[in-house]
């Protein structure tokens, strides 16, 4: 019986995740295919204007968008889904003959690298500071940290990025902006060497600082309130009454329980790692997937745009699914109740 | 009329109790005036003046000039209307959609509830900024209102779910039951019994929706996917960034002025929410 309910909870979550991915894939297909002035029509029109015969223009469009125009719309849609399932996103319009999947593999690792490192630093730092704030709540430490956390969370991250570049780069000249842009210095190739790692971190440094600064505040505040509510639990009182050392109560009783709800948020945040931030990446000209997305949009490279968007969404969906599972494992009350 | 004035005075008094919140409130009023009265204070003259490029602050140009010698103060005065209009409209529409769907789902239940909830879940899951970028490439955001509609159309998910949850729990309260037993009309129950209890939450969410609309709007302008008027604060930041604020330290003024405006506007809005909570939540009021 219990096992049945358990599988039921996971099953519902799985169906929800799949439906979301399916809806997004369908939505992008019909948006690109059916909108008035849609990219397909525009592409064919430009080809015609360049003197390409209609038939050939349609063939080119078909091969680019992986859509066979002679077939009925529903069959085209099925083809599209079939290609997606095989991980075939078509070819880029701008860099001719380059498969979209290849482009994604080139840009994605940089975003994953920067955002994962930032998320790690920000999560750990936020947890530690949050516990400190909860322990010394209403002291000057707590007040200063709370104030800073709420201020820095309300400033747009791209503004912080610009201020860092202008103040520390242009004004104080702590680093050379022209040199630090991009994800690697010219001539440096990805390899297992100290030299490569040093260069990668040198270029990733500024985006990491910005991500950490703009996300650490909310981790701090959430951890603080979680810790404060845990401090009031009965088992903490009991532990005190049993005369357990204060430091041990803090680490094994309070912090361990207070951190639980944050792991679920962490799982959700991991989904957003793939998307990175088009804004931060474009300010630092960091060659990640977010920059590629905004490039694809300005150059109207629809297959690339569509694929990146799908991947970003799918990773958030998968992360949410994992977070739900994690929540179900951590909190038995959730998986036993329906919905 | 007199009653309204008295309650206005009382409201101000309550808002003043939270110092930080009140400063935020004053800041918000200032930016609203700047955006909507500002354009009448100084005529707009976007003609290039090549003799006064990047002057920095002078008597003639208190906030300096841009890369074509145009006054920055003048552009600031004219550049807020669009930004704040989009933020207000987007927040208003977000609240309207979220409140309608949330209340409907909670009251109707059944299939309507399942469908609306599922829709909200999908909308929450899709990362907003990438979605905006994709939409911007397919739909031309021609007007500020159009942009506000899109921002609301993708931003209502989370709010709808919490409004639904609140209505569900308020529905069961004793005083609502009492009103129902008394046979009071459903409109009375919604507008006099349930809604006033959510006013604090909704007003705070309105402000937060404004801040995220400002974030998204300036971000979209920065990536060049939304064409907007040339003196809009977001466009000013973008132009300043692209016109060499990076390498030309004289150009920094041009970048720093609109950035400071945006940051202060966001901070004012966020801090104002503290006073709003006290204003609409009598329990907090007596306690503090």
Coordinates of C-alpha atoms in Angstrom, one line a residue:
Chain A
X1 CA 0.0 0.0 0.0
X2 CA 2.7 2.5 1.1
X3 CA 4.8 1.5 -1.9
X4 CA 1.9 2.2 -4.2
X5 CA 1.4 5.7 -2.8
X6 CA 5.1 6.4 -3.0
X7 CA 5.3 5.4 -6.7
X8 CA 2.1 7.4 -7.2
X9 CA 3.8 10.6 -5.9
X10 CA 6.8 10.1 -8.1
X11 CA 4.7 9.1 -11.0
X12 CA 2.6 12.3 -10.8
X13 CA 5.8 14.4 -10.7
X14 CA 7.3 12.6 -13.6
X15 CA 4.2 13.1 -15.7
X16 CA 4.1 16.8 -14.8
X17 CA 7.7 17.3 -15.8
X18 CA 7.3 15.5 -19.2
X19 CA 4.1 17.5 -19.9
X20 CA 5.9 20.8 -19.3
X21 CA 8.8 19.9 -21.6
X22 CA 6.2 18.7 -24.2
X23 CA 4.2 21.9 -23.9
X24 CA 7.3 24.1 -24.3
X25 CA 8.5 22.1 -27.3
X26 CA 5.1 22.4 -29.0
X27 CA 4.8 26.0 -28.2
X28 CA 8.1 26.9 -29.8
X29 CA 7.3 24.8 -32.9
X30 CA 4.0 26.5 -33.6
X31 CA 5.3 29.9 -32.6
X32 CA 8.1 29.6 -35.2
X33 CA 5.9 28.0 -37.8
X34 CA 2.6 29.9 -37.5
X35 CA 3.2 33.4 -36.3
X36 CA 2.4 36.0 -38.9
X37 CA 5.8 37.1 -40.2
X38 CA 7.3 33.9 -38.8
X39 CA 11.0 33.1 -39.4
X40 CA 10.2 30.4 -41.9
X41 CA 8.2 32.8 -44.2
X42 CA 10.8 35.5 -43.7
X43 CA 13.6 33.1 -44.7
X44 CA 11.8 32.0 -47.8
X45 CA 11.0 35.5 -48.7
X46 CA 14.6 36.6 -48.4
X47 CA 15.7 33.7 -50.5
X48 CA 13.2 34.6 -53.2
X49 CA 14.3 38.2 -53.1
X50 CA 17.9 36.9 -53.8
X51 CA 16.7 35.2 -56.9
X52 CA 16.4 31.7 -55.5
X53 CA 13.5 29.8 -57.2
X54 CA 10.6 29.0 -54.8
X55 CA 11.1 25.3 -54.8
X56 CA 14.7 25.6 -53.9
X57 CA 14.0 28.2 -51.2
X58 CA 11.5 25.9 -49.7
X59 CA 13.9 23.1 -49.7
X60 CA 16.6 25.1 -48.0
X61 CA 14.1 26.3 -45.4
X62 CA 13.0 22.7 -44.9
X63 CA 16.6 21.5 -44.3
X64 CA 17.4 24.4 -42.0
X65 CA 14.4 24.1 -39.8
X66 CA 14.2 20.3 -40.2
X67 CA 10.6 20.7 -41.5
X68 CA 9.3 19.1 -44.7
X69 CA 7.0 21.8 -46.0
X70 CA 5.2 19.4 -48.5
X71 CA 3.9 17.3 -45.6
X72 CA 0.8 18.2 -43.6
X73 CA 1.4 20.3 -40.5
X74 CA 0.6 17.5 -38.1
X75 CA 3.2 15.2 -39.7
X76 CA 5.8 18.0 -39.7
X77 CA 5.1 18.4 -36.0
X78 CA 5.6 14.7 -35.4
X79 CA 8.9 14.8 -37.4
X80 CA 10.0 17.7 -35.2
X81 CA 9.3 15.8 -32.0
X82 CA 11.0 12.7 -33.4
X83 CA 14.1 14.7 -34.2
X84 CA 14.1 16.4 -30.8
X85 CA 13.8 13.0 -29.1
X86 CA 17.0 12.0 -30.9
X87 CA 18.7 15.2 -29.8
X88 CA 18.8 16.5 -33.4
X89 CA 18.2 20.2 -33.3
X90 CA 18.9 21.0 -37.0
X91 CA 21.7 23.2 -38.4
X92 CA 22.6 26.8 -37.6
X93 CA 21.5 29.4 -40.2
X94 CA 24.4 31.8 -39.5
X95 CA 27.3 29.3 -39.2
X96 CA 26.3 27.3 -42.2
X97 CA 26.4 23.5 -41.9
X98 CA 27.2 23.5 -38.2
X99 CA 24.9 21.3 -36.3
X100 CA 23.1 23.1 -33.5
X101 CA 24.1 20.4 -31.0
X102 CA 27.8 21.1 -31.7
X103 CA 27.3 24.9 -31.0
X104 CA 25.6 24.1 -27.8
X105 CA 28.4 21.7 -26.7
X106 CA 30.9 24.5 -27.4
X107 CA 29.2 27.2 -25.3
X108 CA 27.5 25.3 -22.6
X109 CA 30.5 24.1 -20.6
X110 CA 31.6 27.7 -19.9
X111 CA 28.3 28.6 -18.4
X112 CA 28.1 25.4 -16.4
X113 CA 31.6 26.1 -15.0
X114 CA 31.0 29.7 -14.0
X115 CA 27.5 29.3 -12.6
X116 CA 28.2 26.0 -10.7
X117 CA 31.3 27.5 -9.0
X118 CA 29.2 30.6 -8.1
X119 CA 26.3 28.6 -6.9
X120 CA 28.6 26.5 -4.7
X121 CA 30.3 29.6 -3.2
X122 CA 27.1 31.5 -2.7
X123 CA 25.3 28.5 -1.1
X124 CA 28.1 27.7 1.4
X125 CA 28.7 31.4 2.2
X126 CA 25.0 32.1 2.5
X127 CA 24.5 29.2 4.9
X128 CA 27.4 30.1 7.1
X129 CA 26.5 33.8 7.3
X130 CA 22.8 32.9 7.8
X131 CA 23.7 30.7 10.8
X132 CA 25.8 33.5 12.2
X133 CA 23.0 36.0 11.8
X134 CA 20.5 33.7 13.5
X135 CA 22.8 33.0 16.4
X136 CA 23.5 36.7 17.0
X137 CA 20.1 37.9 15.9
X138 CA 19.4 41.6 16.6
X139 CA 23.1 42.3 17.3
X140 CA 25.0 44.7 15.1
X141 CA 26.4 41.9 13.0
X142 CA 22.9 40.6 12.2
X143 CA 21.6 44.1 11.4
X144 CA 24.5 45.0 9.1
X145 CA 24.4 41.7 7.3
X146 CA 20.6 41.8 6.9
X147 CA 20.8 45.3 5.6
X148 CA 23.5 44.4 3.1
X149 CA 21.7 41.3 2.0
X150 CA 18.5 43.0 1.3
X151 CA 20.1 45.9 -0.5
X152 CA 22.3 43.8 -2.7
X153 CA 19.4 41.5 -3.6
X154 CA 17.4 44.4 -4.9
X155 CA 20.0 45.8 -7.2
X156 CA 19.8 44.3 -10.7
X157 CA 22.7 42.0 -11.3
X158 CA 23.7 43.6 -14.6
X159 CA 24.0 46.9 -12.9
X160 CA 26.4 45.4 -10.3
X161 CA 28.4 43.9 -13.2
X162 CA 28.6 47.3 -14.9
X163 CA 29.7 49.1 -11.7
X164 CA 32.4 46.5 -11.1
X165 CA 33.8 47.0 -14.6
X166 CA 33.6 50.8 -14.5
X167 CA 34.9 51.3 -11.0
X168 CA 37.5 48.6 -10.5
X169 CA 38.4 48.2 -14.2
X170 CA 38.3 51.7 -15.7
X171 CA 38.8 53.8 -12.6
X172 CA 41.1 51.8 -10.3
X173 CA 42.6 49.8 -13.1
X174 CA 42.8 46.6 -11.0
X175 CA 42.4 44.6 -14.2
X176 CA 42.6 45.2 -17.9
X177 CA 39.0 45.1 -19.2
X178 CA 40.0 44.3 -22.8
X179 CA 42.1 41.4 -21.6
X180 CA 39.7 39.9 -19.1
X181 CA 36.7 39.7 -21.4
X182 CA 35.8 36.4 -23.0
X183 CA 36.3 33.0 -21.5
X184 CA 39.9 32.3 -22.4
X185 CA 42.9 34.4 -23.5
X186 CA 43.7 34.2 -27.2
X187 CA 45.9 31.2 -27.9
X188 CA 45.0 29.3 -24.8
X189 CA 43.4 25.9 -25.5
X190 CA 41.4 23.7 -23.1
X191 CA 43.7 21.1 -21.7
X192 CA 44.6 19.7 -18.3
X193 CA 47.3 22.1 -17.2
X194 CA 47.7 24.6 -14.5
X195 CA 48.2 27.3 -17.1
X196 CA 44.8 26.6 -18.7
X197 CA 43.1 26.5 -15.3
X198 CA 44.6 29.7 -14.2
X199 CA 43.5 31.4 -17.4
X200 CA 40.0 30.0 -17.2
X201 CA 39.6 31.2 -13.6
X202 CA 41.1 34.6 -14.4
X203 CA 38.4 35.1 -17.1
X204 CA 35.6 33.6 -15.0
X205 CA 36.5 35.7 -11.9
X206 CA 34.3 38.7 -12.6
X207 CA 31.1 36.8 -13.6
X208 CA 31.6 34.6 -10.5
X209 CA 31.9 37.6 -8.2
X210 CA 28.7 39.1 -9.7
X211 CA 26.7 35.9 -9.4
X212 CA 27.8 35.3 -5.8
X213 CA 27.1 38.9 -4.8
X214 CA 23.7 38.9 -6.3
X215 CA 22.5 35.6 -5.0
X216 CA 24.2 35.2 -1.6
X217 CA 21.8 37.7 0.1
X218 CA 18.7 35.5 -0.4
X219 CA 20.6 32.3 0.8
X220 CA 21.6 34.3 3.9
X221 CA 18.1 35.5 4.7
X222 CA 16.5 32.1 4.1
X223 CA 19.0 30.3 6.2
X224 CA 18.7 32.9 9.0
X225 CA 14.9 32.4 9.2
X226 CA 15.2 28.6 8.9
X227 CA 17.7 28.5 11.7
X228 CA 15.7 30.8 13.9
X229 CA 12.6 28.6 13.5
X230 CA 14.7 25.4 14.2
X231 CA 16.1 27.0 17.3
X232 CA 12.6 27.1 18.8
X233 CA 12.0 23.3 18.2
X234 CA 11.4 21.1 21.2
X235 CA 14.3 18.7 20.4
X236 CA 16.7 21.7 20.7
X237 CA 15.3 22.5 24.1
X238 CA 15.6 18.9 25.1
X239 CA 19.2 18.8 23.9
X240 CA 20.0 21.9 26.0
X241 CA 18.3 20.3 29.0
X242 CA 20.4 17.2 28.6
X243 CA 23.4 19.4 28.9
X244 CA 24.8 18.8 25.4
X245 CA 27.6 21.3 24.5
X246 CA 26.3 24.4 22.8
X247 CA 28.6 23.9 19.8
X248 CA 27.4 20.4 19.3
X249 CA 23.8 21.5 19.5
X250 CA 24.5 24.1 16.8
X251 CA 26.1 21.7 14.4
X252 CA 24.4 18.4 14.8
X253 CA 20.9 19.6 15.9
X254 CA 20.1 23.0 14.6
X255 CA 22.2 23.6 11.4
X256 CA 21.6 20.1 10.1
X257 CA 17.8 20.5 10.3
X258 CA 17.7 24.1 9.3
X259 CA 19.6 23.3 6.1
X260 CA 17.1 20.7 4.8
X261 CA 14.6 23.1 3.2
X262 CA 17.5 24.9 1.5
X263 CA 18.6 21.8 -0.3
X264 CA 15.4 21.8 -2.2
X265 CA 16.0 25.4 -3.3
X266 CA 19.5 24.4 -4.2
X267 CA 18.2 21.6 -6.4
X268 CA 15.9 24.1 -8.1
X269 CA 18.7 26.6 -8.6
X270 CA 20.9 23.9 -10.2
X271 CA 18.3 23.9 -13.0
X272 CA 18.9 27.5 -13.7
X273 CA 22.7 26.9 -13.9
X274 CA 22.3 25.8 -17.5
X275 CA 20.6 29.1 -18.5
X276 CA 23.2 31.2 -16.9
X277 CA 22.5 34.8 -17.5
X278 CA 22.4 36.3 -21.0
X279 CA 22.9 39.8 -19.4
X280 CA 26.0 39.0 -17.3
X281 CA 27.6 37.0 -20.0
X282 CA 27.1 39.8 -22.5
X283 CA 28.5 42.4 -20.2
X284 CA 31.7 40.4 -19.7
X285 CA 31.5 39.0 -23.3
X286 CA 31.8 35.6 -21.6
X287 CA 31.4 32.9 -24.2
X288 CA 28.6 31.0 -22.5
X289 CA 25.2 29.7 -23.5
X290 CA 23.4 32.9 -22.4
X291 CA 25.5 35.0 -24.7
X292 CA 25.0 32.6 -27.5
X293 CA 21.2 32.8 -26.9
X294 CA 21.2 36.6 -27.2
X295 CA 23.5 36.4 -30.2
X296 CA 21.2 33.9 -31.9
X297 CA 18.3 36.2 -31.2
X298 CA 19.9 39.3 -32.7
X299 CA 21.2 37.4 -35.7
X300 CA 17.8 35.6 -36.1
X301 CA 19.4 32.2 -35.9
X302 CA 16.2 30.4 -35.0
X303 CA 17.3 26.8 -34.9
X304 CA 20.0 27.7 -32.4
X305 CA 17.7 29.9 -30.4
X306 CA 15.0 27.3 -30.3
X307 CA 17.4 24.6 -29.2
X308 CA 19.0 26.7 -26.4
X309 CA 15.7 27.7 -25.1
X310 CA 14.5 24.1 -25.0
X311 CA 17.6 22.9 -23.2
X312 CA 17.4 25.7 -20.6
X313 CA 13.7 24.9 -20.0
X314 CA 14.3 21.2 -19.9
X315 CA 17.0 21.5 -17.3
X316 CA 14.8 23.6 -15.0
X317 CA 12.1 21.1 -15.4
X318 CA 14.4 18.2 -14.6
X319 CA 15.8 20.1 -11.6
X320 CA 12.3 20.8 -10.3
X321 CA 11.5 17.2 -10.7
X322 CA 14.6 16.2 -8.7
X323 CA 13.7 18.8 -6.1
X324 CA 10.3 17.3 -5.7
X325 CA 11.8 13.8 -5.3
X326 CA 14.2 15.2 -2.8
X327 CA 11.4 16.9 -0.9
X328 CA 9.5 13.6 -0.9
X329 CA 12.5 11.8 0.5
X330 CA 13.2 14.4 3.1
X331 CA 9.6 15.0 4.2
X332 CA 7.4 11.9 4.4
X333 CA 4.3 14.0 5.0
X334 CA 4.5 15.2 1.4
X335 CA 4.8 12.0 -0.5
X336 CA 1.9 10.4 1.4
X337 CA -0.7 13.1 0.8
X338 CA -2.1 13.4 -2.6
X339 CA -1.0 16.3 -4.8
Chain B
X1 CA -14.2 64.1 1.7
X2 CA -13.2 65.0 5.2
X3 CA -13.2 61.4 6.1
X4 CA -10.8 60.6 3.3
X5 CA -8.4 63.4 4.4
X6 CA -8.4 62.1 7.9
X7 CA -7.7 58.5 6.9
X8 CA -5.0 59.8 4.5
X9 CA -3.4 61.6 7.5
X10 CA -3.6 58.5 9.6
X11 CA -2.1 56.4 6.8
X12 CA 0.8 58.7 6.6
X13 CA 1.3 58.5 10.3
X14 CA 1.3 54.7 10.2
X15 CA 3.7 54.7 7.3
X16 CA 6.1 57.0 9.1
X17 CA 6.5 54.5 11.9
X18 CA 8.8 52.4 9.9
X19 CA 11.7 54.9 9.1
X20 CA 13.3 52.9 6.3
X21 CA 9.9 52.2 4.8
X22 CA 9.0 55.8 4.9
X23 CA 12.2 56.9 3.1
X24 CA 11.4 54.3 0.5
X25 CA 7.9 55.8 0.2
X26 CA 9.3 59.3 -0.3
X27 CA 11.8 58.0 -2.8
X28 CA 9.0 56.3 -4.8
X29 CA 7.0 59.5 -4.8
X30 CA 10.1 61.4 -6.0
X31 CA 10.6 59.0 -8.9
X32 CA 7.0 59.1 -9.9
X33 CA 7.1 62.9 -10.0
X34 CA 10.4 62.8 -11.8
X35 CA 9.0 60.5 -14.5
X36 CA 5.6 62.1 -15.0
X37 CA 6.1 65.8 -14.1
X38 CA 9.8 65.9 -15.2
X39 CA 9.0 66.1 -18.9
X40 CA 7.2 69.4 -18.4
X41 CA 10.1 71.0 -16.6
X42 CA 12.6 71.0 -19.5
X43 CA 11.9 70.8 -23.2
X44 CA 13.4 67.8 -25.0
X45 CA 16.2 68.7 -27.3
X46 CA 18.0 65.7 -28.7
X47 CA 20.1 67.6 -31.3
X48 CA 23.8 66.8 -31.2
X49 CA 26.1 69.5 -29.9
X50 CA 29.6 68.5 -30.9
X51 CA 31.2 71.3 -28.9
X52 CA 30.1 69.9 -25.5
X53 CA 30.7 66.2 -25.6
X54 CA 31.2 64.5 -22.2
X55 CA 31.5 67.8 -20.3
X56 CA 31.0 66.2 -16.9
X57 CA 28.9 68.2 -14.4
X58 CA 29.0 72.0 -15.1
X59 CA 26.6 74.9 -14.4
X60 CA 25.0 74.6 -17.8
X61 CA 24.8 70.8 -17.6
X62 CA 24.4 69.8 -13.9
X63 CA 24.6 66.1 -14.8
X64 CA 27.0 66.5 -17.7
X65 CA 26.5 65.6 -21.3
X66 CA 26.5 62.4 -23.4
X67 CA 28.5 61.2 -26.4
X68 CA 26.8 63.7 -28.7
X69 CA 26.9 66.6 -26.2
X70 CA 23.3 66.3 -25.2
X71 CA 22.2 67.3 -21.7
X72 CA 21.9 64.2 -19.3
X73 CA 19.6 65.9 -16.8
X74 CA 17.1 66.6 -19.7
X75 CA 17.3 63.0 -20.8
X76 CA 16.7 61.8 -17.2
X77 CA 13.7 64.0 -16.9
X78 CA 12.2 62.6 -20.0
X79 CA 13.4 59.1 -19.7
X80 CA 11.4 57.8 -16.8
X81 CA 7.9 58.0 -18.1
X82 CA 8.2 54.9 -20.3
X83 CA 10.1 52.8 -17.7
X84 CA 7.7 53.5 -14.9
X85 CA 4.6 53.3 -17.1
X86 CA 5.6 49.8 -18.2
X87 CA 6.4 48.8 -14.6
X88 CA 3.0 50.1 -13.3
X89 CA 1.0 48.5 -16.2
X90 CA 2.9 45.2 -15.9
X91 CA 2.3 45.0 -12.1
X92 CA -1.3 46.0 -12.5
X93 CA -2.0 43.3 -15.1
X94 CA 0.0 40.7 -13.2
X95 CA -2.1 41.3 -10.1
X96 CA -5.3 41.3 -12.1
X97 CA -4.6 38.0 -13.8
X98 CA -3.2 36.3 -10.7
X99 CA -6.1 37.5 -8.5
X100 CA -8.8 36.5 -11.0
X101 CA -7.3 33.1 -11.7
X102 CA -6.3 32.5 -8.1
X103 CA -9.7 33.3 -6.7
X104 CA -11.5 31.5 -9.5
X105 CA -9.4 28.3 -8.9
X106 CA -10.0 28.4 -5.2
X107 CA -13.7 29.1 -5.4
X108 CA -14.6 26.9 -8.4
X109 CA -12.3 24.0 -7.6
X110 CA -12.5 20.8 -9.7
X111 CA -11.4 20.9 -13.3
X112 CA -11.0 24.7 -13.5
X113 CA -8.7 24.5 -10.4
X114 CA -6.6 21.7 -12.0
X115 CA -6.2 23.4 -15.3
X116 CA -5.3 26.8 -13.9
X117 CA -2.9 25.3 -11.5
X118 CA -1.2 23.3 -14.2
X119 CA -1.0 26.4 -16.4
X120 CA 0.6 28.3 -13.5
X121 CA 3.1 25.5 -12.9
X122 CA 4.3 25.5 -16.5
X123 CA 4.6 29.3 -16.5
X124 CA 6.6 29.3 -13.3
X125 CA 8.9 26.6 -14.6
X126 CA 10.0 28.3 -17.8
X127 CA 12.9 30.6 -17.1
X128 CA 11.5 34.1 -17.6
X129 CA 14.3 36.0 -19.1
X130 CA 15.2 33.5 -21.8
X131 CA 11.5 33.2 -22.6
X132 CA 11.2 37.0 -22.9
X133 CA 14.2 37.0 -25.3
X134 CA 12.6 34.3 -27.4
X135 CA 9.3 36.1 -27.5
X136 CA 11.0 39.4 -28.3
X137 CA 12.5 37.9 -31.3
X138 CA 9.2 36.6 -32.6
X139 CA 6.7 39.3 -31.5
X140 CA 7.6 42.9 -32.1
X141 CA 7.3 44.7 -28.8
X142 CA 6.2 47.9 -30.5
X143 CA 4.6 49.7 -27.7
X144 CA 5.3 50.0 -24.0
X145 CA 1.8 48.6 -23.3
X146 CA 2.6 45.6 -25.4
X147 CA 5.7 45.0 -23.4
X148 CA 3.7 45.3 -20.2
X149 CA 1.2 42.8 -21.4
X150 CA 3.9 40.3 -22.2
X151 CA 5.6 40.8 -18.9
X152 CA 2.3 40.2 -17.1
X153 CA 1.4 37.2 -19.3
X154 CA 4.5 35.3 -18.2
X155 CA 4.7 36.7 -14.6
X156 CA 1.4 35.8 -12.9
X157 CA 2.2 32.1 -12.1
X158 CA 3.7 32.3 -8.6
X159 CA 1.4 35.0 -7.4
X160 CA -1.7 33.1 -8.6
X161 CA -0.7 30.1 -6.6
X162 CA -0.3 32.0 -3.4
X163 CA -3.5 33.9 -3.9
X164 CA -5.3 30.7 -4.5
X165 CA -3.8 29.2 -1.3
X166 CA -4.8 32.3 0.7
X167 CA -8.3 32.3 -0.6
X168 CA -8.7 28.6 0.1
X169 CA -7.7 29.2 3.8
X170 CA -9.6 32.4 4.2
X171 CA -12.7 30.7 2.8
X172 CA -12.8 28.5 5.8
X173 CA -12.5 31.2 8.5
X174 CA -15.3 31.7 11.0
X175 CA -16.2 35.2 9.9
X176 CA -16.6 34.1 6.3
X177 CA -18.7 31.2 7.4
X178 CA -20.8 33.6 9.5
X179 CA -21.3 35.9 6.5
X180 CA -22.3 33.0 4.4
X181 CA -24.8 31.7 7.0
X182 CA -26.2 35.2 7.2
X183 CA -26.9 35.0 3.5
X184 CA -24.8 37.9 2.5
X185 CA -24.2 38.1 -1.3
X186 CA -21.1 36.5 -2.7
X187 CA -19.7 39.9 -3.8
X188 CA -19.9 41.0 -0.2
X189 CA -18.0 37.9 0.9
X190 CA -15.3 38.4 -1.7
X191 CA -14.9 42.2 -1.5
X192 CA -15.6 42.9 2.2
X193 CA -14.5 39.7 4.0
X194 CA -11.8 38.0 1.9
X195 CA -10.1 40.7 -0.1
X196 CA -9.3 43.2 2.7
X197 CA -7.4 40.4 4.4
X198 CA -5.2 40.0 1.3
X199 CA -4.6 43.7 0.7
X200 CA -1.3 43.8 2.5
X201 CA 0.0 40.8 0.6
X202 CA -1.3 42.1 -2.8
X203 CA 0.1 45.6 -2.4
X204 CA 3.5 44.2 -1.5
X205 CA 3.4 41.9 -4.5
X206 CA 2.4 44.8 -6.7
X207 CA 5.6 46.6 -5.8
X208 CA 7.7 43.5 -6.2
X209 CA 6.1 43.0 -9.7
X210 CA 7.1 46.5 -10.5
X211 CA 10.7 45.8 -9.6
X212 CA 10.9 42.7 -11.7
X213 CA 9.3 44.5 -14.6
X214 CA 11.9 47.2 -14.4
X215 CA 14.7 44.6 -14.2
X216 CA 13.3 42.7 -17.3
X217 CA 12.6 45.8 -19.2
X218 CA 16.0 47.4 -18.8
X219 CA 17.6 44.0 -19.5
X220 CA 15.7 43.5 -22.7
X221 CA 16.7 47.0 -23.8
X222 CA 20.3 46.3 -23.0
X223 CA 20.4 43.2 -25.1
X224 CA 18.8 45.3 -27.9
X225 CA 15.6 43.3 -28.5
X226 CA 13.2 46.0 -27.5
X227 CA 13.2 49.2 -29.5
X228 CA 12.4 52.1 -27.2
X229 CA 12.6 55.9 -27.2
X230 CA 16.1 57.2 -27.2
X231 CA 16.0 59.0 -23.9
X232 CA 14.5 56.1 -21.9
X233 CA 16.7 55.3 -18.8
X234 CA 17.3 51.8 -20.0
X235 CA 18.3 53.1 -23.4
X236 CA 20.6 55.6 -21.8
X237 CA 22.4 52.8 -19.9
X238 CA 22.7 50.8 -23.1
X239 CA 24.0 53.7 -25.1
X240 CA 26.4 54.7 -22.4
X241 CA 27.8 51.2 -22.2
X242 CA 28.1 50.8 -25.9
X243 CA 29.5 54.3 -26.5
X244 CA 32.8 53.7 -24.6
X245 CA 32.0 54.0 -20.9
X246 CA 34.3 51.0 -20.8
X247 CA 37.5 52.7 -22.0
X248 CA 36.7 56.4 -21.7
X249 CA 36.7 57.6 -18.1
X250 CA 35.0 60.8 -19.1
X251 CA 32.1 58.9 -20.4
X252 CA 31.4 57.3 -17.0
X253 CA 29.1 60.1 -15.9
X254 CA 26.8 59.3 -18.7
X255 CA 26.6 55.7 -17.5
X256 CA 26.6 56.3 -13.8
X257 CA 23.6 58.8 -13.8
X258 CA 21.0 56.4 -15.3
X259 CA 22.4 53.5 -13.3
X260 CA 22.1 55.4 -10.1
X261 CA 18.6 56.3 -10.9
X262 CA 17.6 52.7 -11.6
X263 CA 19.3 51.4 -8.4
X264 CA 17.7 54.1 -6.2
X265 CA 14.3 53.5 -7.8
X266 CA 14.5 49.7 -7.1
X267 CA 15.7 50.3 -3.5
X268 CA 12.9 52.8 -2.9
X269 CA 10.3 50.4 -4.1
X270 CA 11.7 47.5 -2.1
X271 CA 12.0 49.4 1.1
X272 CA 8.6 50.9 0.7
X273 CA 7.1 47.5 1.0
X274 CA 7.9 47.5 4.7
X275 CA 5.6 50.5 5.3
X276 CA 2.9 49.0 3.2
X277 CA 2.9 45.9 5.3
X278 CA 2.3 48.0 8.4
X279 CA -0.4 50.1 6.7
X280 CA -2.5 47.2 5.5
X281 CA -1.9 44.7 8.3
X282 CA -3.4 46.0 11.6
X283 CA -1.7 43.2 13.6
X284 CA 1.7 44.4 12.7
X285 CA 0.7 48.0 13.3
X286 CA -0.2 47.5 17.0
X287 CA 2.8 45.4 17.6
X288 CA 5.3 47.8 16.2

